[in-house]
Amino acid sequence: MKYSEWKTLDADERKNISWHRRPHIRTATLFTIVFAITFIVVIMGISKNSTVHLNRKPTSKEAFAMAKEFVKEKLKQPEKAVFPNTGFKFIIDTTANIYQLQSTIKIENNGGKLEQSNWEIKMLYTDGDWAEKNSWQVKYLNIDPQPKN
C-alpha cells in the first residue's frame, strides 16, 4: 500500500489493516537524514584540517616559496627567472614572525644572457594562510648582481 492510499483511508479502515501493511517511512527521508549526517561529518573534518593549516607557522621552504613570488614582482622579466631549488640561507625569528632569506637567481640581462644575482628579503608573517601574499609584509628586498671574478 502506498502512503498516498493510506492517507485516503478513514479511521475504521486503518484499524482493520495490520501494522506490517502500513506505509513505511519514505526511503528519500532516510537518505536525506543519512546525507545530512555525512555532510556534517565531512564539513567538520575539512574545517578541522584548515584550522590546523592556518594556525601553524610557515616552514623555511614555505617562506622561500613566498619570497620567490615577491622577488619575481620586482623583476622586469619574471617568467625568465631561474631560482635554485634548495640553495638558500634563512634566519627565522618565530617570536616576532620575521623571516630573512638569502639566495641567488639567474635573470636575463639586456644582452639576452643569463646573469646570476644575489637577493635578500626580510618578511613579516602576519597570520593566515602562508600561501597567500596578504599574509606577509615585505620589510626589505634587495637584488644585487653577483660580483664577477
PDB file of C-alpha atoms in Angstrom:
ATOM      1  CA  MET A   1       0.000   0.000   0.000  1.00  0.00           C
ATOM      2  CA  LYS A   2       1.277   3.416  -0.927  1.00  0.00           C
ATOM      3  CA  TYR A   3       1.423   6.287   1.506  1.00  0.00           C
ATOM      4  CA  SER A   4      -0.999   8.301  -0.621  1.00  0.00           C
ATOM      5  CA  GLU A   5      -3.509   5.428  -0.393  1.00  0.00           C
ATOM      6  CA  TRP A   6      -3.037   5.217   3.376  1.00  0.00           C
ATOM      7  CA  LYS A   7      -3.913   8.870   3.750  1.00  0.00           C
ATOM      8  CA  THR A   8      -7.235   8.354   1.946  1.00  0.00           C
ATOM      9  CA  LEU A   9      -8.415   5.607   4.344  1.00  0.00           C
ATOM     10  CA  ASP A  10     -10.759   6.527   7.153  1.00  0.00           C
ATOM     11  CA  ALA A  11     -10.066   5.584  10.787  1.00  0.00           C
ATOM     12  CA  ASP A  12     -12.028   2.278  10.706  1.00  0.00           C
ATOM     13  CA  GLU A  13     -10.225   1.072   7.604  1.00  0.00           C
ATOM     14  CA  ARG A  14      -6.874   1.949   9.134  1.00  0.00           C
ATOM     15  CA  LYS A  15      -7.683  -0.105  12.255  1.00  0.00           C
ATOM     16  CA  ASN A  16      -8.541  -3.160  10.157  1.00  0.00           C
ATOM     17  CA  ILE A  17      -5.217  -3.150   8.327  1.00  0.00           C
ATOM     18  CA  SER A  18      -2.453  -4.903  10.236  1.00  0.00           C
ATOM     19  CA  TRP A  19       0.684  -2.958  11.283  1.00  0.00           C
ATOM     20  CA  HIS A  20       3.039  -4.509   8.708  1.00  0.00           C
ATOM     21  CA  ARG A  21       0.912  -3.258   5.830  1.00  0.00           C
ATOM     22  CA  ARG A  22       1.032   0.352   6.936  1.00  0.00           C
ATOM     23  CA  PRO A  23       3.273   2.587   4.862  1.00  0.00           C
ATOM     24  CA  HIS A  24       6.911   2.782   5.873  1.00  0.00           C
ATOM     25  CA  ILE A  25       8.943   5.941   6.235  1.00  0.00           C
ATOM     26  CA  ARG A  26       9.856   7.012   2.774  1.00  0.00           C
ATOM     27  CA  THR A  27      13.256   5.946   1.516  1.00  0.00           C
ATOM     28  CA  ALA A  28      14.010   9.508   0.477  1.00  0.00           C
ATOM     29  CA  THR A  29      13.600  10.649   4.083  1.00  0.00           C
ATOM     30  CA  LEU A  30      16.119   8.071   5.262  1.00  0.00           C
ATOM     31  CA  PHE A  31      18.579   9.018   2.542  1.00  0.00           C
ATOM     32  CA  THR A  32      18.149  12.698   3.414  1.00  0.00           C
ATOM     33  CA  ILE A  33      18.949  12.034   7.061  1.00  0.00           C
ATOM     34  CA  VAL A  34      22.000   9.912   6.161  1.00  0.00           C
ATOM     35  CA  PHE A  35      23.187  12.541   3.672  1.00  0.00           C
ATOM     36  CA  ALA A  36      22.805  15.347   6.231  1.00  0.00           C
ATOM     37  CA  ILE A  37      24.807  13.438   8.845  1.00  0.00           C
ATOM     38  CA  THR A  38      27.525  12.579   6.303  1.00  0.00           C
ATOM     39  CA  PHE A  39      27.670  16.188   5.115  1.00  0.00           C
ATOM     40  CA  ILE A  40      28.102  17.481   8.663  1.00  0.00           C
ATOM     41  CA  VAL A  41      30.876  14.970   9.379  1.00  0.00           C
ATOM     42  CA  VAL A  42      32.736  15.913   6.174  1.00  0.00           C
ATOM     43  CA  ILE A  43      32.447  19.650   6.861  1.00  0.00           C
ATOM     44  CA  MET A  44      33.698  19.173  10.410  1.00  0.00           C
ATOM     45  CA  GLY A  45      36.702  17.233   9.071  1.00  0.00           C
ATOM     46  CA  ILE A  46      37.528  19.885   6.473  1.00  0.00           C
ATOM     47  CA  SER A  47      37.278  22.740   8.951  1.00  0.00           C
ATOM     48  CA  LYS A  48      39.499  20.850  11.380  1.00  0.00           C
ATOM     49  CA  ASN A  49      42.175  20.409   8.689  1.00  0.00           C
ATOM     50  CA  SER A  50      42.046  24.057   7.614  1.00  0.00           C
ATOM     51  CA  THR A  51      42.316  25.200  11.222  1.00  0.00           C
ATOM     52  CA  VAL A  52      45.469  23.127  11.677  1.00  0.00           C
ATOM     53  CA  HIS A  53      46.881  24.585   8.442  1.00  0.00           C
ATOM     54  CA  LEU A  54      46.128  28.177   9.388  1.00  0.00           C
ATOM     55  CA  ASN A  55      47.330  28.077  12.986  1.00  0.00           C
ATOM     56  CA  ARG A  56      50.844  26.847  12.333  1.00  0.00           C
ATOM     57  CA  LYS A  57      53.822  28.970  11.412  1.00  0.00           C
ATOM     58  CA  PRO A  58      55.349  28.588   7.938  1.00  0.00           C
ATOM     59  CA  THR A  59      58.460  26.486   7.467  1.00  0.00           C
ATOM     60  CA  SER A  60      61.609  27.801   5.817  1.00  0.00           C
ATOM     61  CA  LYS A  61      60.662  26.134   2.499  1.00  0.00           C
ATOM     62  CA  GLU A  62      57.204  27.726   2.575  1.00  0.00           C
ATOM     63  CA  ALA A  63      58.737  31.130   3.323  1.00  0.00           C
ATOM     64  CA  PHE A  64      61.208  30.567   0.452  1.00  0.00           C
ATOM     65  CA  ALA A  65      58.299  29.861  -1.911  1.00  0.00           C
ATOM     66  CA  MET A  66      56.630  33.142  -0.936  1.00  0.00           C
ATOM     67  CA  ALA A  67      59.911  35.058  -1.106  1.00  0.00           C
ATOM     68  CA  LYS A  68      60.368  33.901  -4.712  1.00  0.00           C
ATOM     69  CA  GLU A  69      56.959  35.363  -5.552  1.00  0.00           C
ATOM     70  CA  PHE A  70      57.917  38.746  -4.052  1.00  0.00           C
ATOM     71  CA  VAL A  71      61.276  38.727  -5.858  1.00  0.00           C
ATOM     72  CA  LYS A  72      59.547  37.941  -9.173  1.00  0.00           C
ATOM     73  CA  GLU A  73      57.329  41.014  -8.713  1.00  0.00           C
ATOM     74  CA  LYS A  74      60.452  43.228  -8.777  1.00  0.00           C
ATOM     75  CA  LEU A  75      61.896  41.747 -11.970  1.00  0.00           C
ATOM     76  CA  LYS A  76      61.374  43.094 -15.482  1.00  0.00           C
ATOM     77  CA  GLN A  77      61.035  39.590 -16.942  1.00  0.00           C
ATOM     78  CA  PRO A  78      59.878  37.298 -14.107  1.00  0.00           C
ATOM     79  CA  GLU A  79      58.930  34.453 -16.455  1.00  0.00           C
ATOM     80  CA  LYS A  80      62.604  34.015 -17.424  1.00  0.00           C
ATOM     81  CA  ALA A  81      63.921  33.984 -13.837  1.00  0.00           C
ATOM     82  CA  VAL A  82      65.544  30.763 -12.619  1.00  0.00           C
ATOM     83  CA  PHE A  83      65.675  30.095  -8.877  1.00  0.00           C
ATOM     84  CA  PRO A  84      67.672  27.307  -7.225  1.00  0.00           C
ATOM     85  CA  ASN A  85      65.539  24.514  -5.797  1.00  0.00           C
ATOM     86  CA  THR A  86      67.202  24.271  -2.404  1.00  0.00           C
ATOM     87  CA  GLY A  87      70.069  26.751  -2.239  1.00  0.00           C
ATOM     88  CA  PHE A  88      69.013  29.386   0.257  1.00  0.00           C
ATOM     89  CA  LYS A  89      70.022  30.678   3.671  1.00  0.00           C
ATOM     90  CA  PHE A  90      67.449  31.639   6.245  1.00  0.00           C
ATOM     91  CA  ILE A  91      67.045  33.143   9.687  1.00  0.00           C
ATOM     92  CA  ILE A  92      63.656  32.746  11.335  1.00  0.00           C
ATOM     93  CA  ASP A  93      62.559  34.670  14.416  1.00  0.00           C
ATOM     94  CA  THR A  94      59.443  32.779  15.466  1.00  0.00           C
ATOM     95  CA  THR A  95      58.589  35.125  18.329  1.00  0.00           C
ATOM     96  CA  ALA A  96      58.369  38.144  16.019  1.00  0.00           C
ATOM     97  CA  ASN A  97      57.313  36.120  12.920  1.00  0.00           C
ATOM     98  CA  ILE A  98      60.217  37.572  10.910  1.00  0.00           C
ATOM     99  CA  TYR A  99      61.755  35.554   8.079  1.00  0.00           C
ATOM    100  CA  GLN A 100      65.063  36.589   6.498  1.00  0.00           C
ATOM    101  CA  LEU A 101      66.124  34.708   3.388  1.00  0.00           C
ATOM    102  CA  GLN A 102      69.106  34.930   1.046  1.00  0.00           C
ATOM    103  CA  SER A 103      69.593  33.130  -2.238  1.00  0.00           C
ATOM    104  CA  THR A 104      70.588  33.553  -5.851  1.00  0.00           C
ATOM    105  CA  ILE A 105      68.640  33.987  -9.053  1.00  0.00           C
ATOM    106  CA  LYS A 106      69.547  33.811 -12.710  1.00  0.00           C
ATOM    107  CA  ILE A 107      67.984  36.671 -14.648  1.00  0.00           C
ATOM    108  CA  GLU A 108      68.322  37.745 -18.250  1.00  0.00           C
ATOM    109  CA  ASN A 109      70.417  40.885 -18.813  1.00  0.00           C
ATOM    110  CA  ASN A 110      69.995  43.420 -21.638  1.00  0.00           C
ATOM    111  CA  GLY A 111      72.181  41.290 -23.910  1.00  0.00           C
ATOM    112  CA  GLY A 112      69.939  38.235 -23.515  1.00  0.00           C
ATOM    113  CA  LYS A 113      72.429  36.287 -21.387  1.00  0.00           C
ATOM    114  CA  LEU A 114      71.552  34.803 -18.002  1.00  0.00           C
ATOM    115  CA  GLU A 115      73.360  36.521 -15.135  1.00  0.00           C
ATOM    116  CA  GLN A 116      73.400  35.303 -11.593  1.00  0.00           C
ATOM    117  CA  SER A 117      72.356  37.773  -8.912  1.00  0.00           C
ATOM    118  CA  ASN A 118      72.061  37.622  -5.154  1.00  0.00           C
ATOM    119  CA  TRP A 119      68.860  38.585  -3.421  1.00  0.00           C
ATOM    120  CA  GLU A 120      67.897  39.123   0.176  1.00  0.00           C
ATOM    121  CA  ILE A 121      64.452  39.598   1.708  1.00  0.00           C
ATOM    122  CA  LYS A 122      63.069  40.262   5.157  1.00  0.00           C
ATOM    123  CA  MET A 123      59.386  39.404   5.567  1.00  0.00           C
ATOM    124  CA  LEU A 124      56.884  39.587   8.397  1.00  0.00           C
ATOM    125  CA  TYR A 125      54.313  36.806   8.628  1.00  0.00           C
ATOM    126  CA  THR A 126      51.024  38.384   9.756  1.00  0.00           C
ATOM    127  CA  ASP A 127      48.981  35.148  10.254  1.00  0.00           C
ATOM    128  CA  GLY A 128      46.592  33.370   7.965  1.00  0.00           C
ATOM    129  CA  ASP A 129      47.376  31.017   5.117  1.00  0.00           C
ATOM    130  CA  TRP A 130      51.121  31.183   4.385  1.00  0.00           C
ATOM    131  CA  ALA A 131      50.471  30.673   0.650  1.00  0.00           C
ATOM    132  CA  GLU A 132      48.572  33.965   0.316  1.00  0.00           C
ATOM    133  CA  LYS A 133      50.506  37.173  -0.302  1.00  0.00           C
ATOM    134  CA  ASN A 134      48.284  39.193   2.022  1.00  0.00           C
ATOM    135  CA  SER A 135      49.560  37.054   4.937  1.00  0.00           C
ATOM    136  CA  TRP A 136      53.036  38.586   4.514  1.00  0.00           C
ATOM    137  CA  GLN A 137      54.595  42.049   4.677  1.00  0.00           C
ATOM    138  CA  VAL A 138      57.873  42.678   2.899  1.00  0.00           C
ATOM    139  CA  LYS A 139      60.107  44.782   5.147  1.00  0.00           C
ATOM    140  CA  TYR A 140      63.201  44.707   2.947  1.00  0.00           C
ATOM    141  CA  LEU A 141      64.015  43.364  -0.506  1.00  0.00           C
ATOM    142  CA  ASN A 142      67.317  43.779  -2.367  1.00  0.00           C
ATOM    143  CA  ILE A 143      68.506  42.195  -5.612  1.00  0.00           C
ATOM    144  CA  ASP A 144      72.233  42.726  -6.342  1.00  0.00           C
ATOM    145  CA  PRO A 145      74.274  41.465  -9.267  1.00  0.00           C
ATOM    146  CA  GLN A 146      76.881  38.935  -8.218  1.00  0.00           C
ATOM    147  CA  PRO A 147      80.442  40.284  -8.364  1.00  0.00           C
ATOM    148  CA  LYS A 148      82.483  38.931 -11.274  1.00  0.00           C
ATOM    149  CA  ASN A 149      85.813  37.299 -10.551  1.00  0.00           C
TER     150      ASN A 149
END
